[in-house]
Amino acid sequence: MRLPVFVLAATALALPAYGDEVNIYSYRQPELIQPLLDAFTAETGITTNVAYVDKGLVERLKAEGRRSPAYIILTVDISRLTDAKEAGVTQTVDSEILDGAIPAALRDPEGHWFGLTSRARIIYASKDRVGEGEITTYEDLADPKWAGRICTRSGTHVYTLGLLSAAIEHNGLEAAEGWLKGVKANLAKDPEGNDRAPVKSIWAGECDISLGNTYYMGAMLEDAEQAEWANSVRIEFPTFADNGTSHVNVSGVAMTASAPNRDNAVSFMEFLSSPDAQAIYASVVYEYPASPAAKASELVASWGDFTPDDTNLTAIASHRAQALQMVERVDFDGGAGSGG
Ligand code: FE
C-alpha cells in the first residue's frame, strides 16, 4: 500500500506551514500581550505571531477572506466583538473549558467571542470637592446638584454608547433619554478627549466628577505628568438604581472564520481563560480577570469592591443603534449645560 504512505508524507510536509503556530490580529499593543504569548509557547510548543491592527480589523479580515493568515482576534469593547460576529468574520467555539472559565454575561451565547478581562465604567471624583458616598448611582449624574461639575468624553464614543445602552436596558428608552439630557445639563464643558482628559480637567479645577474606565487609573499612574491628575481623584463605583450593579465592558477573543488550524486556535483561547494567563493579562492592562478563578492585581483590587452587572453584554449591545440616535437627538456633544 504505497498510496497511503504518500498521502501521509504529503500531509506531514504541509503541516509546518499551519501546524505549529497561531497568528493573532490584535487591537492591543503587542508588548502588552507578549508575556502571555511566551507562556503559551512554553506550555504548548505552538509559536505565535502578532499583527497589531489598530483600525479596520473587521474590514481587513473581510478583504482577506478565506486566505487570511489570522486564527485569532484580540480586541476591546463589546461593540467591536459584536461587529466582528455580525460581519461574519468569526466562528463559534464550543469548549467546556472556556464556558466554565468565563461567566455567561461576558461571552457570546453562541460562542463567537469570549471576554478575557473586564473593565468597569466608573466615576472619577475629586478628592477635594466630592465627599465619599456623595454619588452612588449612574442616575445621580442627572441630579441638578452636579450642574456645571461633570466632564466626560464624547457621547458617540463606544464607551459612552455602551454605558447608555446599559441604561436603556435597565431603565427603558424614555428614562434613559431623560437621564442623558440631565447629564448634558450638568456638563461643565463640551465632551472632549479620551477618558484621561476629563481627569486632567478635575485636577485643573474645571469640574468635579468624570466618567471613565477603571484601567485609566493604572495607566495614568504610570506616567509622571498624568500621575498628578490620577492622584487628584478617587474611584467611585456607581450602580444602576434598579439592581445595584456597575456597568462593565470587556476585552475579548474570537476565532476567525478562516482560522487555518482550529485546534491551535482553541488551545490558545483555552489557555487565555486559565487562571494563570488571566491573572497575567489582567494585571498588565489594569483590568479585572473575566474568570472568577483568577485574582485582580493588588493595585486594581485597591480601587474597591463592586458588583458587576450580570446582564449579558449581547443584550446591552443590542441597544447600540438606539443609543447613538439618542446621543444625536439630545445633541450630547454640543452646548454643554443646556440640557439638550
Ligand atoms: Fe480605553
JSON list of N, CA, C and O and ligand atoms in Angstrom, two decimals, residues 27-28 76 80 119 121 153 157 159 194-196 213 215-216 287, ligand 1:
[
{"chain": "A", "resi": 27, "resn": "TYR", "atom": "N", "xyz": [-5.85, 44.30, 18.51]},
{"chain": "A", "resi": 27, "resn": "TYR", "atom": "CA", "xyz": [-6.12, 45.72, 18.69]},
{"chain": "A", "resi": 27, "resn": "TYR", "atom": "C", "xyz": [-5.28, 46.22, 19.86]},
{"chain": "A", "resi": 27, "resn": "TYR", "atom": "O", "xyz": [-5.08, 47.41, 20.03]},
{"chain": "A", "resi": 28, "resn": "ARG", "atom": "N", "xyz": [-4.79, 45.27, 20.64]},
{"chain": "A", "resi": 28, "resn": "ARG", "atom": "CA", "xyz": [-3.97, 45.63, 21.79]},
{"chain": "A", "resi": 28, "resn": "ARG", "atom": "C", "xyz": [-2.51, 45.66, 21.39]},
{"chain": "A", "resi": 28, "resn": "ARG", "atom": "O", "xyz": [-2.06, 44.86, 20.59]},
{"chain": "A", "resi": 76, "resn": "VAL", "atom": "N", "xyz": [-10.93, 45.06, 22.08]},
{"chain": "A", "resi": 76, "resn": "VAL", "atom": "CA", "xyz": [-11.59, 45.58, 23.27]},
{"chain": "A", "resi": 76, "resn": "VAL", "atom": "C", "xyz": [-12.95, 46.14, 22.90]},
{"chain": "A", "resi": 76, "resn": "VAL", "atom": "O", "xyz": [-13.14, 46.63, 21.80]},
{"chain": "A", "resi": 80, "resn": "ARG", "atom": "N", "xyz": [-17.02, 46.14, 19.34]},
{"chain": "A", "resi": 80, "resn": "ARG", "atom": "CA", "xyz": [-16.10, 45.62, 18.33]},
{"chain": "A", "resi": 80, "resn": "ARG", "atom": "C", "xyz": [-16.25, 44.11, 18.20]},
{"chain": "A", "resi": 80, "resn": "ARG", "atom": "O", "xyz": [-16.12, 43.54, 17.11]},
{"chain": "A", "resi": 119, "resn": "ARG", "atom": "N", "xyz": [-13.64, 45.68, 32.47]},
{"chain": "A", "resi": 119, "resn": "ARG", "atom": "CA", "xyz": [-13.38, 47.00, 32.99]},
{"chain": "A", "resi": 119, "resn": "ARG", "atom": "C", "xyz": [-14.71, 47.60, 33.37]},
{"chain": "A", "resi": 119, "resn": "ARG", "atom": "O", "xyz": [-15.70, 47.40, 32.66]},
{"chain": "A", "resi": 121, "resn": "ARG", "atom": "N", "xyz": [-17.10, 50.90, 34.03]},
{"chain": "A", "resi": 121, "resn": "ARG", "atom": "CA", "xyz": [-17.17, 52.34, 33.68]},
{"chain": "A", "resi": 121, "resn": "ARG", "atom": "C", "xyz": [-17.64, 53.04, 34.95]},
{"chain": "A", "resi": 121, "resn": "ARG", "atom": "O", "xyz": [-18.77, 52.86, 35.39]},
{"chain": "A", "resi": 153, "resn": "ARG", "atom": "N", "xyz": [-16.01, 62.25, 28.02]},
{"chain": "A", "resi": 153, "resn": "ARG", "atom": "CA", "xyz": [-15.63, 62.19, 26.61]},
{"chain": "A", "resi": 153, "resn": "ARG", "atom": "C", "xyz": [-16.90, 62.18, 25.75]},
{"chain": "A", "resi": 153, "resn": "ARG", "atom": "O", "xyz": [-18.01, 62.18, 26.27]},
{"chain": "A", "resi": 157, "resn": "HIS", "atom": "N", "xyz": [-18.68, 58.05, 21.44]},
{"chain": "A", "resi": 157, "resn": "HIS", "atom": "CA", "xyz": [-17.62, 57.04, 21.61]},
{"chain": "A", "resi": 157, "resn": "HIS", "atom": "C", "xyz": [-18.23, 55.72, 22.09]},
{"chain": "A", "resi": 157, "resn": "HIS", "atom": "O", "xyz": [-19.22, 55.71, 22.83]},
{"chain": "A", "resi": 159, "resn": "TYR", "atom": "N", "xyz": [-17.45, 53.71, 24.37]},
{"chain": "A", "resi": 159, "resn": "TYR", "atom": "CA", "xyz": [-17.59, 53.53, 25.83]},
{"chain": "A", "resi": 159, "resn": "TYR", "atom": "C", "xyz": [-18.86, 54.20, 26.36]},
{"chain": "A", "resi": 159, "resn": "TYR", "atom": "O", "xyz": [-19.56, 53.66, 27.21]},
{"chain": "A", "resi": 194, "resn": "ASN", "atom": "N", "xyz": [-10.18, 61.84, 25.55]},
{"chain": "A", "resi": 194, "resn": "ASN", "atom": "CA", "xyz": [-10.38, 60.44, 25.94]},
{"chain": "A", "resi": 194, "resn": "ASN", "atom": "C", "xyz": [-10.83, 60.39, 27.39]},
{"chain": "A", "resi": 194, "resn": "ASN", "atom": "O", "xyz": [-11.34, 61.37, 27.92]},
{"chain": "A", "resi": 195, "resn": "ASP", "atom": "N", "xyz": [-10.63, 59.27, 28.07]},
{"chain": "A", "resi": 195, "resn": "ASP", "atom": "CA", "xyz": [-11.05, 59.18, 29.47]},
{"chain": "A", "resi": 195, "resn": "ASP", "atom": "C", "xyz": [-10.07, 59.88, 30.43]},
{"chain": "A", "resi": 195, "resn": "ASP", "atom": "O", "xyz": [-10.38, 60.08, 31.60]},
{"chain": "A", "resi": 196, "resn": "ARG", "atom": "N", "xyz": [-8.86, 60.21, 29.92]},
{"chain": "A", "resi": 196, "resn": "ARG", "atom": "CA", "xyz": [-7.88, 60.87, 30.80]},
{"chain": "A", "resi": 196, "resn": "ARG", "atom": "C", "xyz": [-8.11, 62.38, 30.84]},
{"chain": "A", "resi": 196, "resn": "ARG", "atom": "O", "xyz": [-7.89, 63.02, 31.87]},
{"chain": "A", "resi": 213, "resn": "ASN", "atom": "N", "xyz": [-13.16, 54.62, 32.35]},
{"chain": "A", "resi": 213, "resn": "ASN", "atom": "CA", "xyz": [-12.94, 53.19, 32.61]},
{"chain": "A", "resi": 213, "resn": "ASN", "atom": "C", "xyz": [-11.88, 53.04, 33.71]},
{"chain": "A", "resi": 213, "resn": "ASN", "atom": "O", "xyz": [-10.97, 53.85, 33.81]},
{"chain": "A", "resi": 215, "resn": "TYR", "atom": "N", "xyz": [-9.30, 51.10, 34.19]},
{"chain": "A", "resi": 215, "resn": "TYR", "atom": "CA", "xyz": [-7.88, 50.88, 33.95]},
{"chain": "A", "resi": 215, "resn": "TYR", "atom": "C", "xyz": [-7.09, 52.15, 33.70]},
{"chain": "A", "resi": 215, "resn": "TYR", "atom": "O", "xyz": [-5.88, 52.17, 33.81]},
{"chain": "A", "resi": 216, "resn": "TYR", "atom": "N", "xyz": [-7.81, 53.25, 33.35]},
{"chain": "A", "resi": 216, "resn": "TYR", "atom": "CA", "xyz": [-7.08, 54.50, 33.13]},
{"chain": "A", "resi": 216, "resn": "TYR", "atom": "C", "xyz": [-6.40, 54.98, 34.41]},
{"chain": "A", "resi": 216, "resn": "TYR", "atom": "O", "xyz": [-5.40, 55.69, 34.34]},
{"chain": "A", "resi": 287, "resn": "GLU", "atom": "N", "xyz": [-6.87, 45.55, 34.40]},
{"chain": "A", "resi": 287, "resn": "GLU", "atom": "CA", "xyz": [-8.29, 45.22, 34.32]},
{"chain": "A", "resi": 287, "resn": "GLU", "atom": "C", "xyz": [-8.62, 44.07, 35.28]},
{"chain": "A", "resi": 287, "resn": "GLU", "atom": "O", "xyz": [-7.74, 43.59, 36.01]},
{"chain": "B", "resi": 1, "resn": "FE", "atom": "FE", "xyz": [-9.68, 52.63, 26.57]}
]
